[in-house]
Structures are given as C-alpha cells and as structure tokens.
Amino acid sequence: MTKRAIAHKNSVSKSPVIKKSVAKSPVPKSPVTKKSVANSPVPKSPVRRGKGAEGQGSGGAEGQRKTPVAKTPVPKTPVAKISLRKKSVLKKSASNAETPKNQKRHHFRGAKSSHDQPKIQPRPLPQTKYENNIPLLGLSLSQLTEWVQQQDQPAYRGKQLHQWIYQQGAKTLEDITVFPKQWRENHQDVAIGRSQILHRSVALDQTVKYLLQLADGQIIETVGIPTQKRLTVCVSSQVGCPMACDFCATGKGGFTRNLAVHEIVDQVLTVQEDFGRRVSHIVFMGMGEPLLNTENVLAAVRCLNEDVGIGQRHLTISTVGVRDRIRKLAQYQGQFTLAVSLHASNQALREKLIPSAKHSPLDQLMAECREYVNITGRRLSIEYILLAGLNDAHAHAIELANLLRGFQCHVNLIPYNPVKEADYQRPSPQEIQAFVDGLQQRHIAVSVRYSRGLEADAACGQLRASRR
C-alpha cells in the first residue's frame, strides 16, 4: 500500500461519526409531552372535556387545550310564567267544569263563586249629608277637609281635625289645640256632636250600662261588653222603639225619634274612651229598629268602618223584620252580619210576641232572607229568644228547623232576661238543651247566647225605664 493510501485511511478513521454527533446535539424539547405541559407558564383554560374523541377524562387526544370561548348572557324568556299562567287558567276552567251550572258551590264565610255572582251592582254606603250647623262627628275626611277650607283654613287642617275627632276624642273645637286660638274662639258655636254620660252602671261580670243624654235632652242606652280578647258595644239606633215587642222594656216605653249619625257613632267612642281600650265589635241590638232608620244606620256603619277603623265583618245589624227593608239592604252587599229576630216558629205566635209582625208575614220575611243570602253570599243569623212555656217546646224546635231548612243561617238561642215590665220567665237549662238538641238533630247550626250584665239592668230599655 502506498503512503498516500495509508494516509487517506487514517483520516477516515479519525473523522467524527454522524450518528454520535446527532445523539449529542441539543434537541429542543417538544411541548407535547406531559412534563412540558405541566411546566408551561400558559394558564389553564376552563375547557370542558366531553366524552367524545376530543378528550375523555385525561385520555383522548392527550387532553388537548382549547381556546376559551367568551360566554354571552342569554336573556331569560318568560316561558315558565306563561306556562304557569296557562296551567292556572286550565286548572280553574277544569274546576268550574266539574260543578254543574245549576248547582251552587259552598264556600266558607259566604265567599261567592262565579256561579253565585249577583246580577246587581253593590250600592255604596251613604255618607252623612253635610248641612250648615250639623255636628262634625260622622263626616268623612274629605268632608272635613272641605269644611275647614270654607273656614279659611288650609287643606291639611282637615286631616288634623279628623284625627282629633276620631282618634283623640275631642269633644269641642276648643280641645283641638293645633288650631289657632283665635280661630277656635270664633267657631265656638260649631258642635262636634258628643253626648254626656248621665248614668253608669257596672255588673259583676264588668259589663257597663250607660245612659247618655243627647243635645236635645233625650236619653238613650248603650252597653259595653268586655272579654279578655274583645270589647263589644251594643248601640241604639232610635230613641225608644215603635215595634212594641211584648217582652221588651224599650217597646213598652214608646217611640220618640230616629238617632242621627253622630249620635250613633258617639256611643262607640264613649265606650272606647271609658274603657280605655279599642272597641273591636259592634252590634245594633240596643234601643230601636235599625231598618226603620236605614239611611243613618248605614252612614254610621261607613263612618265606624272608614273613620274609626272597625272592620265591617265585626259589625252586626239586628232587625225584627220590616217588609222590603231586608231586600233593599241586600243591594249594598255590605260585609256586616244581618241578624233577624224571629222569636217564634209560626205566624200566630210571632204576632202575639211582636204585634208589628202582622205587617210582615213570616213566609214573606223568609223569602226576603233567602234573597239576601243569594245576593250577598253572607250567612244569616237568626235570633230566637226562649220564653218558658211559650215558644220553647220540642214542637217549636221542629217547626223552626223546617222553616230554616235550605239556606245559610245560624241560630242564636237567647234565654230570656227577665224585666219588671213583662211577665215572662226564662226556661230551665234542661229545656234549653232539649231545644238545642231538636235543632241539631235536623242539621241546623245553633248556639246559646247568654245575656251579660244582669245586675246592671242590661236588658234593652230596662235601665232607662228604671231611671225615669
């Protein structure tokens, strides 16, 4: 071998191997590996991983990152409300469809269904007619505001006057100290319309009987009946009574005149102030026949409800029944309770106890009562005073049950409260219970209401007669 060939062979053997140099060359690390992904400063994106080929847990395309997509707020559509509304409408229509048109549905406390809606529109309760020199008690807030403006006072004085009359018990304008003194002196002749307590009698059960003297000197009775949870006032609607019930002390005393609105409202305020607590219930069961003084009684109901703040459902108007008056009363569709004093189960016995009943036959009276229930949807109360040996027999209970069958009513049995002016007696407890059983066996709702204040001459008209 020549020297040239040997030199060439040695040069080839000393040259670096390509494979080795490739192995030692710095190769950049791939960002695909798990280690590079973990050490990468790129923030993790909130990519949701589905169950498809693009990432099932940590597998599937090696959990590739996806660019976050900005979420746009999707407006809420009222689909749910519409569906609920449709559902309620469908439910209501289905419930109405279940009730035949000729069958009335029963509701608690006289609520009216669509089938029981009256055909006539309710009349608003009357307001006190404003005239010159009329007492301010009984006027509404708007009427008092109009009056103070006529007396050259700003309109806000009307609200002050209203508050002082109905809430703070002002008896004269001089008591209303928020008004200018000179103005009060100039209007001393304007009456608010409050009465004076002539006599006050307290019974053992804390029932208080009042004799109130009116502006013209007439005397009326009012009773405050307290319990632990309520204070009831029994108010009069007339001076005397023209119905002449044989068992009633007021009927024995004759009739003088109707009471004005302020004279009715004053009774409630007087009892409230004397007891020092709020009156909760009112019953028109004192002297007089309320439906012979309908206009003033309903105006007083409006005042007691809106101005004094006593709910109509806490008011009861009692009547022995005057022809066509119950039908007219139904047109107002008031929320008060109507109590009808029957006191007898047949016409002959009723005329004996109530002489004026001959002008209002029992069958016509019951027809008006049924019409009242149909128009107002309100349950009727039936008052029945029990007189020993006269209207308390078992046969009377059966007769009364047959008379009341078929419409909403509740019977209040009242054992007689003896008075000197009448020669009737109270039945024994056994006779009272037998009468109750006779009604309950025939599915008539009944309760016994015992009189309060027997020691205070609390029978209607009794105290007034004893003080004459």
Short mmCIF file of C-alpha atoms in Angstrom, two decimals:
data_model
loop_
_atom_site.label_atom_id
_atom_site.label_comp_id
_atom_site.label_asym_id
_atom_site.label_seq_id
_atom_site.Cartn_x
_atom_site.Cartn_y
_atom_site.Cartn_z
CA MET A 1 0.00 0.00 0.00
CA THR A 2 1.32 3.34 -0.95
CA LYS A 3 1.89 6.10 1.55
CA ARG A 4 -0.91 8.10 0.03
CA ALA A 5 -3.45 5.34 0.53
CA ILE A 6 -2.38 4.75 4.12
CA ALA A 7 -2.79 8.46 4.95
CA HIS A 8 -6.25 8.53 3.47
CA LYS A 9 -7.29 5.51 5.55
CA ASN A 10 -6.12 7.14 8.78
CA SER A 11 -8.03 10.34 8.07
CA VAL A 12 -11.24 8.49 7.56
CA SER A 13 -10.97 6.56 10.80
CA LYS A 14 -10.38 9.74 12.88
CA SER A 15 -13.37 11.67 11.50
CA PRO A 16 -16.42 12.06 13.90
CA VAL A 17 -19.32 9.64 13.41
CA ILE A 18 -22.51 11.33 12.28
CA LYS A 19 -24.73 9.10 14.44
CA LYS A 20 -22.83 10.04 17.59
CA SER A 21 -22.87 13.71 16.79
CA VAL A 22 -26.59 13.59 16.21
CA ALA A 23 -27.15 11.95 19.59
CA LYS A 24 -25.15 14.63 21.39
CA SER A 25 -26.69 17.56 19.55
CA PRO A 26 -29.07 19.65 21.70
CA VAL A 27 -32.53 18.79 20.50
CA PRO A 28 -35.31 21.17 21.69
CA LYS A 29 -37.87 19.54 23.92
CA SER A 30 -41.27 19.04 22.45
CA PRO A 31 -44.11 20.95 24.19
CA VAL A 32 -46.38 17.96 23.59
CA THR A 33 -45.07 15.90 26.47
CA LYS A 34 -46.87 15.89 29.82
CA LYS A 35 -43.84 17.34 31.58
CA SER A 36 -43.63 20.29 29.26
CA VAL A 37 -47.34 20.93 29.62
CA ALA A 38 -47.10 20.88 33.38
CA ASN A 39 -44.15 23.28 33.43
CA SER A 40 -45.59 25.57 30.82
CA PRO A 41 -46.41 29.07 32.02
CA VAL A 42 -49.55 29.10 29.88
CA PRO A 43 -52.64 29.39 32.18
CA LYS A 44 -55.05 26.54 32.17
CA SER A 45 -58.17 27.20 30.19
CA PRO A 46 -61.58 26.21 31.56
CA VAL A 47 -62.14 23.79 28.70
CA ARG A 48 -64.93 21.34 29.29
CA ARG A 49 -63.99 17.81 28.35
CA GLY A 50 -66.60 15.80 26.66
CA LYS A 51 -66.95 12.10 26.25
CA GLY A 52 -66.03 12.06 22.61
CA ALA A 53 -62.75 11.65 20.77
CA GLU A 54 -61.57 15.12 21.79
CA GLY A 55 -60.86 14.15 25.38
CA GLN A 56 -62.38 11.55 27.60
CA GLY A 57 -61.01 12.42 31.02
CA SER A 58 -57.22 12.55 30.64
CA GLY A 59 -57.18 10.40 27.52
CA GLY A 60 -58.40 11.06 24.00
CA ALA A 61 -56.09 13.28 22.01
CA GLU A 62 -53.88 13.72 25.12
CA GLY A 63 -56.33 16.25 26.76
CA GLN A 64 -55.68 18.95 24.19
CA ARG A 65 -56.21 22.52 25.30
CA LYS A 66 -58.89 24.59 23.64
CA THR A 67 -59.15 28.33 23.49
CA PRO A 68 -61.75 29.65 25.96
CA VAL A 69 -64.91 30.94 24.40
CA ALA A 70 -66.48 34.07 25.90
CA LYS A 71 -69.93 33.34 27.33
CA THR A 72 -72.65 35.70 26.20
CA PRO A 73 -75.56 36.23 28.60
CA VAL A 74 -78.71 34.59 27.29
CA PRO A 75 -81.85 36.62 28.06
CA LYS A 76 -84.45 34.79 30.13
CA THR A 77 -87.67 34.20 28.34
CA PRO A 78 -91.00 34.29 30.24
CA VAL A 79 -91.80 30.78 29.08
CA ALA A 80 -92.20 29.47 32.62
CA LYS A 81 -94.57 32.29 33.64
CA ILE A 82 -96.69 31.81 30.58
CA SER A 83 -96.88 28.10 31.16
CA LEU A 84 -97.82 28.60 34.85
CA ARG A 85 -100.47 31.10 33.87
CA LYS A 86 -101.89 28.74 31.32
CA LYS A 87 -101.75 25.97 33.88
CA SER A 88 -103.72 28.01 36.44
CA VAL A 89 -106.27 29.01 33.81
CA LEU A 90 -106.69 25.42 32.72
CA LYS A 91 -106.98 24.31 36.35
CA LYS A 92 -109.62 26.97 37.07
CA SER A 93 -111.61 26.10 33.98
CA ALA A 94 -111.41 22.43 34.88
CA SER A 95 -112.70 23.08 38.40
CA ASN A 96 -115.57 25.16 37.03
CA ALA A 97 -116.38 22.45 34.57
CA GLU A 98 -116.73 19.93 37.39
CA THR A 99 -119.54 21.96 39.02
CA PRO A 100 -122.86 21.91 37.17
CA LYS A 101 -124.32 25.30 36.36
CA ASN A 102 -127.49 24.59 38.28
CA GLN A 103 -125.61 23.52 41.42
CA LYS A 104 -124.19 26.15 43.81
CA ARG A 105 -120.83 25.57 45.36
CA HIS A 106 -120.45 26.06 49.12
CA HIS A 107 -117.82 28.49 50.29
CA PHE A 108 -116.54 29.45 53.71
CA ARG A 109 -117.85 32.72 55.19
CA GLY A 110 -120.09 33.45 52.23
CA ALA A 111 -117.41 33.72 49.52
CA LYS A 112 -119.07 33.86 46.09
CA SER A 113 -118.07 31.71 43.13
CA SER A 114 -118.54 32.69 39.52
CA HIS A 115 -121.95 30.99 39.56
CA ASP A 116 -123.08 32.98 42.62
CA GLN A 117 -122.20 36.47 41.40
CA PRO A 118 -125.14 38.84 41.95
CA LYS A 119 -126.70 40.47 38.95
CA ILE A 120 -126.95 43.89 40.61
CA GLN A 121 -124.00 46.14 41.38
CA PRO A 122 -123.47 46.96 45.07
CA ARG A 123 -124.53 50.42 46.16
CA PRO A 124 -122.00 52.48 48.13
CA LEU A 125 -122.82 53.13 51.77
CA PRO A 126 -124.34 56.59 52.26
CA GLN A 127 -122.39 59.45 53.77
CA THR A 128 -123.65 61.95 56.30
CA LYS A 129 -125.39 64.76 54.45
CA TYR A 130 -123.41 67.90 55.09
CA GLU A 131 -125.54 70.88 56.08
CA ASN A 132 -124.95 74.12 57.96
CA ASN A 133 -124.74 73.77 61.75
CA ILE A 134 -124.56 69.97 61.53
CA PRO A 135 -122.21 68.35 64.08
CA LEU A 136 -118.79 67.40 62.69
CA LEU A 137 -118.86 63.86 64.10
CA GLY A 138 -119.91 61.47 61.33
CA LEU A 139 -118.31 63.46 58.50
CA SER A 140 -115.64 61.81 56.36
CA LEU A 141 -112.09 63.06 55.84
CA SER A 142 -112.97 64.67 52.51
CA GLN A 143 -115.99 66.41 54.03
CA LEU A 144 -113.97 67.74 56.97
CA THR A 145 -111.27 68.98 54.58
CA GLU A 146 -113.87 70.79 52.53
CA TRP A 147 -115.33 72.33 55.68
CA VAL A 148 -112.02 73.70 57.03
CA GLN A 149 -111.27 75.22 53.62
CA GLN A 150 -114.61 77.00 53.77
CA GLN A 151 -113.48 78.38 57.14
CA ASP A 152 -110.33 79.90 55.55
CA GLN A 153 -108.01 77.19 56.81
CA PRO A 154 -105.50 75.20 54.68
CA ALA A 155 -106.49 71.73 53.47
CA TYR A 156 -104.10 69.90 55.80
CA ARG A 157 -106.20 71.11 58.73
CA GLY A 158 -108.88 68.67 57.61
CA LYS A 159 -106.65 65.68 58.42
CA GLN A 160 -105.78 67.19 61.80
CA LEU A 161 -109.45 67.74 62.58
CA HIS A 162 -110.28 64.18 61.52
CA GLN A 163 -107.60 62.75 63.80
CA TRP A 164 -108.64 64.81 66.82
CA ILE A 165 -112.32 63.87 66.46
CA TYR A 166 -111.97 60.13 65.81
CA GLN A 167 -108.69 59.20 67.47
CA GLN A 168 -108.09 61.67 70.29
CA GLY A 169 -111.67 62.11 71.50
CA ALA A 170 -112.06 65.87 71.13
CA LYS A 171 -115.49 66.95 72.38
CA THR A 172 -115.28 70.61 71.35
CA LEU A 173 -113.19 72.62 68.90
CA GLU A 174 -111.55 74.29 71.90
CA ASP A 175 -109.92 70.91 72.69
CA ILE A 176 -108.10 70.86 69.32
CA THR A 177 -105.02 72.81 70.32
CA VAL A 178 -103.27 72.52 66.93
CA PHE A 179 -105.72 75.06 65.52
CA PRO A 180 -105.10 78.78 66.04
CA LYS A 181 -106.59 80.06 69.29
CA GLN A 182 -108.35 83.00 67.67
CA TRP A 183 -109.93 80.68 65.09
CA ARG A 184 -111.21 78.35 67.83
CA GLU A 185 -112.77 81.26 69.69
CA ASN A 186 -114.52 82.41 66.53
CA HIS A 187 -116.05 78.93 65.99
CA GLN A 188 -117.23 78.08 69.48
CA ASP A 189 -120.76 77.58 68.21
CA VAL A 190 -119.69 74.67 65.95
CA ALA A 191 -120.57 71.38 67.68
CA ILE A 192 -118.66 68.15 67.30
CA GLY A 193 -121.67 66.17 68.50
CA ARG A 194 -120.66 64.33 71.66
CA SER A 195 -123.13 63.24 74.35
CA GLN A 196 -122.87 63.32 78.15
CA ILE A 197 -122.80 60.27 80.42
CA LEU A 198 -125.85 60.66 82.64
CA HIS A 199 -125.52 57.33 84.49
CA ARG A 200 -123.06 54.43 84.54
CA SER A 201 -123.88 51.01 85.99
CA VAL A 202 -121.31 48.19 86.34
CA ALA A 203 -122.25 44.50 86.68
CA LEU A 204 -120.25 41.75 88.39
CA ASP A 205 -119.01 40.49 85.02
CA GLN A 206 -117.69 44.02 84.24
CA THR A 207 -120.43 44.76 81.72
CA VAL A 208 -121.12 48.51 81.82
CA LYS A 209 -124.51 50.04 81.03
CA TYR A 210 -124.62 53.75 80.10
CA LEU A 211 -127.40 56.28 79.98
CA LEU A 212 -126.34 59.00 77.52
CA GLN A 213 -128.01 62.39 77.36
CA LEU A 214 -128.24 63.91 73.88
CA ALA A 215 -128.15 67.57 72.90
CA ASP A 216 -131.95 67.87 72.97
CA GLY A 217 -132.21 66.20 76.39
CA GLN A 218 -133.31 62.77 75.13
CA ILE A 219 -131.81 59.72 76.86
CA ILE A 220 -130.57 56.55 75.18
CA GLU A 221 -128.87 53.36 76.36
CA THR A 222 -125.51 51.89 75.38
CA VAL A 223 -123.78 48.78 76.72
CA GLY A 224 -120.06 47.95 76.83
CA ILE A 225 -119.40 44.20 76.99
CA PRO A 226 -115.75 43.33 77.67
CA THR A 227 -113.97 39.99 77.41
CA GLN A 228 -110.30 39.16 77.54
CA LYS A 229 -109.86 39.45 73.76
CA ARG A 230 -112.58 41.85 72.65
CA LEU A 231 -114.74 44.80 73.58
CA THR A 232 -118.26 44.79 72.13
CA VAL A 233 -120.61 47.78 72.12
CA CYS A 234 -124.37 47.34 71.89
CA VAL A 235 -125.64 50.55 70.29
CA SER A 236 -129.10 52.07 69.93
CA SER A 237 -130.49 53.33 66.64
CA GLN A 238 -133.63 55.12 67.88
CA VAL A 239 -134.96 56.90 70.95
CA GLY A 240 -137.49 54.30 72.01
CA CYS A 241 -138.88 51.73 69.57
CA PRO A 242 -142.10 51.54 67.51
CA MET A 243 -142.11 47.72 67.15
CA ALA A 244 -143.72 47.27 70.62
CA CYS A 245 -142.37 43.77 71.30
CA ASP A 246 -144.30 42.41 74.26
CA PHE A 247 -141.23 41.06 76.09
CA CYS A 248 -139.05 44.19 75.57
CA ALA A 249 -138.75 47.05 78.05
CA THR A 250 -137.93 49.53 75.26
CA GLY A 251 -141.09 48.60 73.37
CA LYS A 252 -143.11 49.39 76.47
CA GLY A 253 -141.70 52.92 76.55
CA GLY A 254 -142.91 54.02 73.11
CA PHE A 255 -141.06 55.73 70.26
CA THR A 256 -139.69 59.31 70.07
CA ARG A 257 -137.38 59.72 67.06
CA ASN A 258 -134.54 58.29 64.98
CA LEU A 259 -130.95 58.84 66.04
CA ALA A 260 -128.68 60.93 63.83
CA VAL A 261 -125.39 59.56 62.50
CA HIS A 262 -123.25 61.41 65.06
CA GLU A 263 -125.45 60.12 67.90
CA ILE A 264 -124.83 56.52 66.82
CA VAL A 265 -121.06 56.93 66.33
CA ASP A 266 -120.78 58.80 69.65
CA GLN A 267 -121.92 55.72 71.57
CA VAL A 268 -118.95 53.72 70.31
CA LEU A 269 -116.44 56.49 71.06
CA THR A 270 -117.90 56.96 74.55
CA VAL A 271 -117.47 53.29 75.47
CA GLN A 272 -114.00 53.19 73.92
CA GLU A 273 -112.84 56.19 75.93
CA ASP A 274 -114.41 54.98 79.17
CA PHE A 275 -112.82 51.52 78.96
CA GLY A 276 -109.50 52.90 77.75
CA ARG A 277 -109.22 50.20 75.11
CA ARG A 278 -110.16 49.83 71.48
CA VAL A 279 -113.65 48.67 70.54
CA SER A 280 -113.46 45.53 68.40
CA HIS A 281 -117.12 44.60 67.73
CA ILE A 282 -120.42 46.48 67.39
CA VAL A 283 -123.96 45.11 67.48
CA PHE A 284 -127.03 47.20 66.59
CA MET A 285 -129.15 45.46 69.20
CA GLY A 286 -129.92 48.33 71.55
CA MET A 287 -132.98 50.56 71.55
CA GLY A 288 -134.92 50.84 68.29
CA GLU A 289 -135.38 49.06 64.96
CA PRO A 290 -132.30 49.75 62.78
CA LEU A 291 -134.10 49.13 59.47
CA LEU A 292 -136.59 51.90 60.27
CA ASN A 293 -133.54 54.21 60.34
CA THR A 294 -131.64 52.58 57.49
CA GLU A 295 -130.05 55.68 55.96
CA ASN A 296 -128.47 56.89 59.20
CA VAL A 297 -127.52 53.39 60.36
CA LEU A 298 -125.66 52.65 57.11
CA ALA A 299 -123.98 56.08 57.19
CA ALA A 300 -122.85 55.27 60.74
CA VAL A 301 -121.55 51.88 59.53
CA ARG A 302 -119.48 53.67 56.88
CA CYS A 303 -118.10 56.09 59.48
CA LEU A 304 -117.29 53.37 62.01
CA ASN A 305 -115.54 51.37 59.32
CA GLU A 306 -113.59 54.07 57.45
CA ASP A 307 -113.09 56.79 60.08
CA VAL A 308 -113.00 54.90 63.40
CA GLY A 309 -111.34 51.85 61.82
CA ILE A 310 -113.58 48.92 62.80
CA GLY A 311 -113.95 46.18 60.16
CA GLN A 312 -117.40 45.64 58.69
CA ARG A 313 -117.18 41.93 59.45
CA HIS A 314 -117.15 42.88 63.14
CA LEU A 315 -120.49 44.71 62.84
CA THR A 316 -123.94 43.16 63.23
CA ILE A 317 -127.26 44.80 62.34
CA SER A 318 -130.31 43.26 64.01
CA THR A 319 -133.92 43.56 62.84
CA VAL A 320 -137.28 42.01 63.70
CA GLY A 321 -138.14 42.25 60.01
CA VAL A 322 -139.66 45.18 58.15
CA ARG A 323 -141.26 44.50 54.77
CA ASP A 324 -138.94 45.17 51.80
CA ARG A 325 -136.18 46.62 54.01
CA ILE A 326 -134.03 43.46 54.01
CA ARG A 327 -134.26 43.33 50.22
CA LYS A 328 -133.11 46.95 49.98
CA LEU A 329 -130.33 46.32 52.47
CA ALA A 330 -129.05 43.50 50.27
CA GLN A 331 -128.38 45.97 47.44
CA TYR A 332 -125.47 47.44 49.44
CA GLN A 333 -123.86 43.99 49.74
CA GLY A 334 -122.11 45.02 52.94
CA GLN A 335 -119.70 42.76 54.78
CA PHE A 336 -121.57 43.19 58.07
CA THR A 337 -123.73 40.44 59.54
CA LEU A 338 -127.52 40.65 59.37
CA ALA A 339 -129.37 39.16 62.35
CA VAL A 340 -133.12 38.56 62.02
CA SER A 341 -135.09 38.28 65.26
CA LEU A 342 -137.77 35.64 64.67
CA HIS A 343 -138.58 34.67 68.29
CA ALA A 344 -141.35 32.39 67.01
CA SER A 345 -141.70 29.42 64.68
CA ASN A 346 -145.11 30.33 63.22
CA GLN A 347 -147.02 33.48 62.28
CA ALA A 348 -149.68 33.31 65.00
CA LEU A 349 -147.16 33.04 67.84
CA ARG A 350 -144.99 35.73 66.28
CA GLU A 351 -147.85 38.23 66.11
CA LYS A 352 -148.52 37.57 69.79
CA LEU A 353 -144.94 38.43 70.73
CA ILE A 354 -144.35 41.12 68.08
CA PRO A 355 -147.57 43.00 67.21
CA SER A 356 -145.96 44.69 64.18
CA ALA A 357 -145.30 41.24 62.65
CA LYS A 358 -148.81 41.28 61.15
CA HIS A 359 -147.47 43.72 58.55
CA SER A 360 -144.65 41.34 57.65
CA PRO A 361 -145.92 37.75 57.25
CA LEU A 362 -143.41 35.05 58.14
CA ASP A 363 -143.35 33.45 54.68
CA GLN A 364 -142.57 36.80 53.03
CA LEU A 365 -139.92 37.55 55.64
CA MET A 366 -138.20 34.22 55.00
CA ALA A 367 -138.34 34.82 51.25
CA GLU A 368 -136.52 38.13 51.73
CA CYS A 369 -133.96 36.39 53.95
CA ARG A 370 -133.24 33.80 51.26
CA GLU A 371 -132.92 36.54 48.68
CA TYR A 372 -130.49 38.40 50.94
CA VAL A 373 -128.26 35.32 51.23
CA ASN A 374 -128.35 34.75 47.46
CA ILE A 375 -127.38 38.34 46.67
CA THR A 376 -124.74 38.94 49.35
CA GLY A 377 -123.37 35.43 49.83
CA ARG A 378 -123.36 36.17 53.57
CA ARG A 379 -124.68 33.75 56.17
CA LEU A 380 -127.71 35.00 58.10
CA SER A 381 -128.06 34.95 61.89
CA ILE A 382 -131.43 34.01 63.34
CA GLU A 383 -132.18 35.38 66.82
CA TYR A 384 -134.64 33.34 68.87
CA ILE A 385 -135.44 34.35 72.45
CA LEU A 386 -136.57 31.42 74.59
CA LEU A 387 -139.63 32.12 76.76
CA ALA A 388 -140.59 29.43 79.26
CA GLY A 389 -143.82 27.64 78.35
CA LEU A 390 -144.44 29.80 75.28
CA ASN A 391 -142.02 29.11 72.42
CA ASP A 392 -139.53 26.62 73.90
CA ALA A 393 -141.30 23.29 73.29
CA HIS A 394 -139.82 20.46 71.22
CA ALA A 395 -142.55 21.01 68.61
CA HIS A 396 -141.40 24.60 68.21
CA ALA A 397 -137.83 23.39 67.58
CA ILE A 398 -139.06 21.05 64.81
CA GLU A 399 -141.19 23.80 63.30
CA LEU A 400 -138.27 26.24 63.36
CA ALA A 401 -135.93 23.69 61.74
CA ASN A 402 -138.39 23.13 58.88
CA LEU A 403 -138.71 26.88 58.42
CA LEU A 404 -134.94 27.41 58.16
CA ARG A 405 -134.05 24.42 56.04
CA GLY A 406 -132.36 25.09 52.72
CA PHE A 407 -130.26 28.26 53.14
CA GLN A 408 -127.21 29.51 55.04
CA CYS A 409 -128.11 30.55 58.57
CA HIS A 410 -127.06 30.15 62.18
CA VAL A 411 -129.49 30.19 65.10
CA ASN A 412 -128.65 32.13 68.27
CA LEU A 413 -130.83 30.97 71.14
CA ILE A 414 -131.21 33.66 73.83
CA PRO A 415 -132.64 32.59 77.20
CA TYR A 416 -134.97 35.35 78.30
CA ASN A 417 -133.59 38.12 80.53
CA PRO A 418 -136.47 38.91 82.94
CA VAL A 419 -137.66 42.52 83.20
CA LYS A 420 -140.20 44.13 85.51
CA GLU A 421 -142.26 45.44 82.60
CA ALA A 422 -143.11 41.94 81.24
CA ASP A 423 -144.37 38.76 82.90
CA TYR A 424 -142.21 36.17 81.11
CA GLN A 425 -139.74 33.68 82.57
CA ARG A 426 -136.50 32.04 81.47
CA PRO A 427 -136.57 28.28 80.64
CA SER A 428 -134.60 25.81 82.71
CA PRO A 429 -131.19 24.58 81.48
CA GLN A 430 -132.74 21.20 80.64
CA GLU A 431 -135.42 22.81 78.48
CA ILE A 432 -132.82 24.96 76.73
CA GLN A 433 -130.67 21.91 75.93
CA ALA A 434 -133.69 19.98 74.65
CA PHE A 435 -134.44 22.80 72.21
CA VAL A 436 -130.81 22.80 71.06
CA ASP A 437 -130.90 19.04 70.50
CA GLY A 438 -134.09 19.35 68.46
CA LEU A 439 -132.38 21.74 66.04
CA GLN A 440 -129.06 19.89 65.85
CA GLN A 441 -130.79 16.60 65.08
CA ARG A 442 -132.19 18.31 61.99
CA HIS A 443 -128.78 19.71 60.98
CA ILE A 444 -129.43 23.33 61.96
CA ALA A 445 -126.37 25.25 63.23
CA VAL A 446 -127.22 26.58 66.68
CA SER A 447 -125.56 28.13 69.73
CA VAL A 448 -126.82 29.51 73.04
CA ARG A 449 -126.02 33.15 73.83
CA TYR A 450 -126.48 34.09 77.45
CA SER A 451 -127.14 37.69 78.46
CA ARG A 452 -124.46 39.74 80.17
CA GLY A 453 -124.87 42.35 82.90
CA LEU A 454 -127.99 41.01 84.59
CA GLU A 455 -127.14 43.01 87.73
CA ALA A 456 -126.89 46.21 85.68
CA ASP A 457 -130.43 46.15 84.24
CA ALA A 458 -128.81 45.34 80.88
CA ALA A 459 -131.97 44.18 79.15
CA CYS A 460 -132.92 46.50 76.29
CA GLY A 461 -134.61 49.60 77.74
CA GLN A 462 -134.59 48.27 81.28
CA LEU A 463 -132.13 50.75 82.83
CA ARG A 464 -133.74 53.70 81.01
CA ALA A 465 -137.16 52.73 82.36
CA SER A 466 -135.83 52.30 85.91
CA ARG A 467 -134.31 55.82 85.89
CA ARG A 468 -137.48 57.61 84.81
#
